[in-house]
Amino acid sequence: ATAAAETAKTAKQEAETVAKKKIVYTPVDSFLEKYQLLTHTDTLMKGGVDCMEVLRRMQTQDLERIGIPAGTAIKIQLALRNECPNPTNTHTHNIETLRLVISFSLWACLLFAALYVDDHLLSFFLFFSAIIAIWLV
């Protein structure tokens, strides 16, 4: 327990020293401070990571290549996922929502037609409902 407390104290002192040395406080610094990773500021700056866009584009291997320990690289990647949701997931979600809205609209039109226009459309409605259910899965 004493070794862990000493390590934490040393890390905090290093972070304070790094913070005092820096004249410019960048968004990367804010991000690192938020996740208690300020001790790695100099390593990131020396590696050319001077803005959040560069940091976001880096893979774990890239961070390790510039001198960030593997565990810390993973922490940075996890923190970035918390900060910046993946736009690919948002796009996929939008497509799924659009598919659901279109399917429901077609289903509602067919239901209306089956109930109020022609009784023979009811079987077609049931068939189409099964097709929509398969398409949505």
Coordinates of N, CA and C in Angstrom, one line a residue, residues 19-135:
A19 N 2.6 20.8 -15.6 CA 1.7 21.9 -15.7 C 2.3 23.2 -15.5
K20 N 3.2 23.3 -14.5 CA 3.9 24.6 -14.2 C 4.9 25.0 -15.4
K21 N 5.5 24.0 -16.0 CA 6.5 24.3 -17.1 C 5.7 24.8 -18.3
K22 N 4.5 24.4 -18.6 CA 3.8 24.7 -19.8 C 3.4 26.2 -19.8
I23 N 3.6 26.8 -20.9 CA 3.1 28.2 -21.0 C 1.7 28.2 -21.6
V24 N 1.6 27.4 -22.7 CA 0.3 27.3 -23.4 C -0.5 26.1 -22.9
Y25 N -1.7 26.3 -22.6 CA -2.6 25.2 -22.2 C -3.5 24.8 -23.3
T26 N -3.3 23.7 -23.9 CA -4.0 23.3 -25.1 C -5.2 22.4 -24.8
P27 N -6.0 22.1 -25.8 CA -7.1 21.1 -25.6 C -6.6 19.7 -25.2
V28 N -5.4 19.4 -25.7 CA -4.8 18.1 -25.4 C -4.5 18.1 -23.9
D29 N -4.0 19.2 -23.4 CA -3.7 19.3 -21.9 C -5.0 19.1 -21.1
S30 N -6.0 19.8 -21.6 CA -7.3 19.7 -20.8 C -7.8 18.3 -20.8
F31 N -7.7 17.6 -22.0 CA -8.1 16.2 -22.0 C -7.3 15.4 -21.1
L32 N -6.0 15.5 -21.1 CA -5.1 14.7 -20.3 C -5.4 15.0 -18.8
E33 N -5.6 16.2 -18.5 CA -5.9 16.6 -17.1 C -7.2 16.0 -16.6
K34 N -8.2 16.0 -17.5 CA -9.5 15.4 -17.1 C -9.4 14.0 -16.8
Y35 N -8.5 13.2 -17.5 CA -8.3 11.8 -17.2 C -7.1 11.5 -16.4
Q36 N -6.5 12.5 -15.7 CA -5.4 12.3 -14.9 C -4.2 11.7 -15.6
L37 N -3.9 12.2 -16.8 CA -2.8 11.7 -17.6 C -1.8 12.8 -18.0
L38 N -1.8 13.9 -17.2 CA -0.9 15.0 -17.5 C 0.6 14.6 -17.6
T39 N 1.0 13.6 -16.9 CA 2.4 13.2 -16.9 C 2.9 12.9 -18.3
H40 N 2.0 12.6 -19.2 CA 2.4 12.2 -20.6 C 2.3 13.3 -21.6
T41 N 2.1 14.5 -21.1 CA 2.0 15.7 -22.0 C 3.2 15.9 -22.9
D42 N 4.4 15.9 -22.2 CA 5.6 16.1 -23.0 C 5.9 15.0 -24.0
T43 N 5.6 13.7 -23.7 CA 5.8 12.6 -24.6 C 4.9 12.8 -25.8
L44 N 3.6 13.2 -25.6 CA 2.7 13.4 -26.7 C 3.2 14.6 -27.6
M45 N 3.6 15.7 -26.9 CA 4.1 16.9 -27.7 C 5.3 16.5 -28.5
K46 N 6.3 15.8 -27.9 CA 7.5 15.4 -28.7 C 7.1 14.5 -29.8
G47 N 6.0 13.7 -29.7 CA 5.6 12.8 -30.7 C 4.7 13.5 -31.8
G48 N 4.5 14.8 -31.7 CA 3.8 15.6 -32.7 C 2.3 15.7 -32.4
V49 N 1.8 15.2 -31.2 CA 0.4 15.3 -30.9 C 0.2 16.6 -30.2
D50 N -0.2 17.6 -31.1 CA -0.4 19.0 -30.6 C -1.8 19.5 -30.6
C51 N -2.7 18.6 -31.1 CA -4.1 18.9 -31.2 C -5.0 17.7 -31.0
M52 N -6.2 17.9 -30.6 CA -7.1 16.7 -30.4 C -7.4 15.9 -31.6
E53 N -7.4 16.6 -32.8 CA -7.7 15.8 -34.0 C -6.6 14.8 -34.3
V54 N -5.3 15.1 -34.0 CA -4.2 14.2 -34.2 C -4.4 13.0 -33.2
L55 N -4.7 13.4 -31.9 CA -4.8 12.4 -30.9 C -6.0 11.4 -31.2
R56 N -7.1 12.0 -31.7 CA -8.2 11.1 -32.0 C -7.9 10.1 -33.1
R57 N -7.0 10.5 -34.1 CA -6.7 9.6 -35.2 C -5.6 8.6 -34.8
M58 N -5.0 8.7 -33.7 CA -3.9 7.8 -33.3 C -4.5 6.5 -32.8
Q59 N -3.9 5.4 -33.2 CA -4.2 4.0 -32.7 C -3.3 3.8 -31.5
T60 N -3.7 2.7 -30.7 CA -2.9 2.4 -29.5 C -1.4 2.1 -29.9
Q61 N -1.2 1.5 -31.0 CA 0.2 1.2 -31.5 C 1.0 2.5 -31.8
D62 N 0.3 3.5 -32.3 CA 0.9 4.8 -32.6 C 1.4 5.5 -31.3
L63 N 0.5 5.4 -30.3 CA 0.8 6.0 -29.0 C 2.0 5.3 -28.4
E64 N 2.0 4.0 -28.5 CA 3.2 3.2 -27.9 C 4.4 3.5 -28.7
R65 N 4.3 3.7 -30.0 CA 5.5 4.0 -30.8 C 6.2 5.3 -30.4
I66 N 5.4 6.3 -29.9 CA 6.0 7.6 -29.5 C 6.4 7.6 -28.0
G67 N 6.2 6.5 -27.3 CA 6.7 6.4 -26.0 C 5.7 6.3 -24.9
I68 N 4.4 6.2 -25.2 CA 3.3 6.1 -24.2 C 3.3 4.6 -23.8
P69 N 3.3 4.3 -22.5 CA 3.1 2.9 -22.1 C 1.8 2.3 -22.6
A70 N 1.9 1.0 -22.8 CA 0.7 0.3 -23.4 C -0.6 0.5 -22.6
G71 N -0.5 0.4 -21.3 CA -1.7 0.6 -20.4 C -2.2 2.0 -20.6
T72 N -1.4 3.0 -20.6 CA -1.8 4.4 -20.7 C -2.4 4.6 -22.1
A73 N -1.8 4.0 -23.1 CA -2.3 4.1 -24.5 C -3.8 3.6 -24.6
I74 N -4.0 2.5 -23.9 CA -5.4 2.0 -23.8 C -6.3 2.9 -23.1
K75 N -5.8 3.5 -22.0 CA -6.6 4.5 -21.2 C -7.0 5.7 -22.1
I76 N -6.0 6.1 -22.8 CA -6.3 7.3 -23.7 C -7.3 6.9 -24.8
Q77 N -7.2 5.8 -25.4 CA -8.2 5.3 -26.4 C -9.6 5.2 -25.7
L78 N -9.7 4.7 -24.6 CA -11.0 4.5 -23.9 C -11.6 5.9 -23.6
A79 N -10.7 6.8 -23.1 CA -11.2 8.2 -22.8 C -11.6 8.9 -24.0
L80 N -11.0 8.7 -25.1 CA -11.4 9.3 -26.4 C -12.7 8.8 -26.8
R81 N -13.0 7.5 -26.6 CA -14.3 6.9 -27.0 C -15.4 7.6 -26.2
N82 N -15.1 7.9 -24.9 CA -16.1 8.5 -24.0 C -16.3 10.0 -24.5
E83 N -15.3 10.6 -24.9 CA -15.4 12.0 -25.3 C -16.0 12.2 -26.7
C84 N -15.6 11.3 -27.6 CA -16.1 11.5 -29.0 C -16.7 10.2 -29.5
P85 N -18.0 10.1 -29.5 CA -18.6 8.9 -30.1 C -18.2 8.7 -31.5
N86 N -18.2 7.5 -31.9 CA -17.8 7.1 -33.2 C -18.8 7.5 -34.2
P87 N -18.4 8.4 -35.2 CA -19.4 8.9 -36.2 C -19.9 7.7 -37.1
T88 N -19.2 6.7 -37.2 CA -19.6 5.5 -38.0 C -20.9 4.9 -37.4
N89 N -20.8 4.8 -36.0 CA -22.0 4.2 -35.3 C -23.2 5.1 -35.5
T90 N -23.0 6.4 -35.5 CA -24.1 7.4 -35.6 C -24.7 7.2 -37.0
H91 N -23.9 7.1 -38.0 CA -24.3 6.9 -39.4 C -25.1 5.6 -39.5
T92 N -24.6 4.5 -39.0 CA -25.3 3.3 -39.0 C -26.7 3.4 -38.3
H93 N -26.7 4.0 -37.2 CA -27.9 4.2 -36.5 C -28.9 5.0 -37.3
N94 N -28.5 6.0 -38.0 CA -29.4 6.8 -38.9 C -30.0 6.0 -40.0
I95 N -29.2 5.1 -40.6 CA -29.7 4.2 -41.7 C -30.7 3.3 -41.1
E96 N -30.4 2.7 -40.0 CA -31.4 1.8 -39.4 C -32.7 2.5 -39.0
T97 N -32.6 3.7 -38.5 CA -33.8 4.4 -38.2 C -34.6 4.7 -39.5
L98 N -33.9 5.1 -40.5 CA -34.6 5.4 -41.8 C -35.3 4.1 -42.3
R99 N -34.6 3.0 -42.2 CA -35.2 1.8 -42.7 C -36.4 1.4 -41.9
L100 N -36.4 1.7 -40.6 CA -37.5 1.4 -39.8 C -38.7 2.3 -40.1
V101 N -38.4 3.6 -40.3 CA -39.5 4.5 -40.7 C -40.2 4.2 -42.0
I102 N -39.3 3.9 -43.0 CA -39.9 3.5 -44.3 C -40.7 2.2 -44.2
S103 N -40.2 1.3 -43.5 CA -41.0 0.0 -43.3 C -42.3 0.2 -42.6
F104 N -42.3 1.0 -41.6 CA -43.5 1.3 -40.8 C -44.5 2.0 -41.7
S105 N -44.0 3.0 -42.5 CA -44.9 3.8 -43.4 C -45.6 2.9 -44.4
L106 N -44.8 2.0 -45.0 CA -45.4 1.1 -46.0 C -46.4 0.1 -45.4
W107 N -46.0 -0.3 -44.2 CA -46.9 -1.3 -43.5 C -48.2 -0.6 -43.1
A108 N -48.1 0.7 -42.7 CA -49.4 1.4 -42.3 C -50.2 1.7 -43.5
C109 N -49.6 2.0 -44.7 CA -50.4 2.2 -45.9 C -51.1 0.9 -46.3
L110 N -50.4 -0.2 -46.3 CA -51.0 -1.5 -46.7 C -52.1 -1.9 -45.7
L111 N -51.9 -1.6 -44.4 CA -53.0 -1.9 -43.4 C -54.2 -1.1 -43.7
F112 N -54.0 0.2 -44.0 CA -55.2 1.0 -44.4 C -55.9 0.5 -45.6
A113 N -55.1 0.2 -46.6 CA -55.7 -0.4 -47.8 C -56.4 -1.7 -47.6
A114 N -55.8 -2.5 -46.8 CA -56.4 -3.9 -46.5 C -57.7 -3.7 -45.8
L115 N -57.8 -2.8 -44.8 CA -58.9 -2.7 -44.0 C -60.1 -1.9 -44.6
Y116 N -59.7 -0.9 -45.4 CA -60.8 0.0 -45.9 C -61.0 0.0 -47.4
V117 N -60.1 -0.6 -48.1 CA -60.3 -0.5 -49.6 C -60.7 -1.9 -50.1
D118 N -60.0 -2.9 -49.8 CA -60.3 -4.2 -50.4 C -59.9 -5.3 -49.5
D119 N -60.9 -6.2 -49.3 CA -60.6 -7.3 -48.3 C -59.6 -8.3 -48.9
H120 N -59.4 -8.3 -50.2 CA -58.4 -9.3 -50.8 C -57.0 -8.8 -50.5
L121 N -56.8 -7.6 -50.1 CA -55.5 -7.0 -49.8 C -55.0 -7.5 -48.5
L122 N -55.9 -8.1 -47.6 CA -55.5 -8.5 -46.3 C -54.4 -9.6 -46.4
S123 N -54.6 -10.5 -47.3 CA -53.5 -11.6 -47.4 C -52.2 -11.0 -47.9
F124 N -52.3 -10.0 -48.8 CA -51.1 -9.4 -49.3 C -50.5 -8.6 -48.1
F125 N -51.3 -8.0 -47.3 CA -50.8 -7.2 -46.1 C -50.0 -8.2 -45.2
L126 N -50.6 -9.3 -44.9 CA -49.9 -10.3 -44.0 C -48.6 -10.7 -44.6
F127 N -48.6 -11.0 -45.9 CA -47.3 -11.4 -46.6 C -46.3 -10.3 -46.5
F128 N -46.7 -9.1 -46.8 CA -45.8 -7.9 -46.8 C -45.3 -7.7 -45.3
S129 N -46.1 -7.9 -44.3 CA -45.7 -7.8 -43.0 C -44.6 -8.7 -42.6
A130 N -44.7 -9.9 -43.1 CA -43.6 -10.9 -42.9 C -42.3 -10.5 -43.6
I131 N -42.4 -10.0 -44.8 CA -41.2 -9.5 -45.5 C -40.6 -8.4 -44.7
I132 N -41.4 -7.4 -44.2 CA -40.8 -6.3 -43.4 C -40.1 -6.8 -42.2
A133 N -40.7 -7.8 -41.5 CA -40.1 -8.4 -40.3 C -38.8 -9.0 -40.6
I134 N -38.7 -9.7 -41.7 CA -37.4 -10.3 -42.1 C -36.4 -9.2 -42.5
W135 N -36.8 -8.2 -43.2 CA -35.9 -7.1 -43.6 C -35.3 -6.3 -42.4

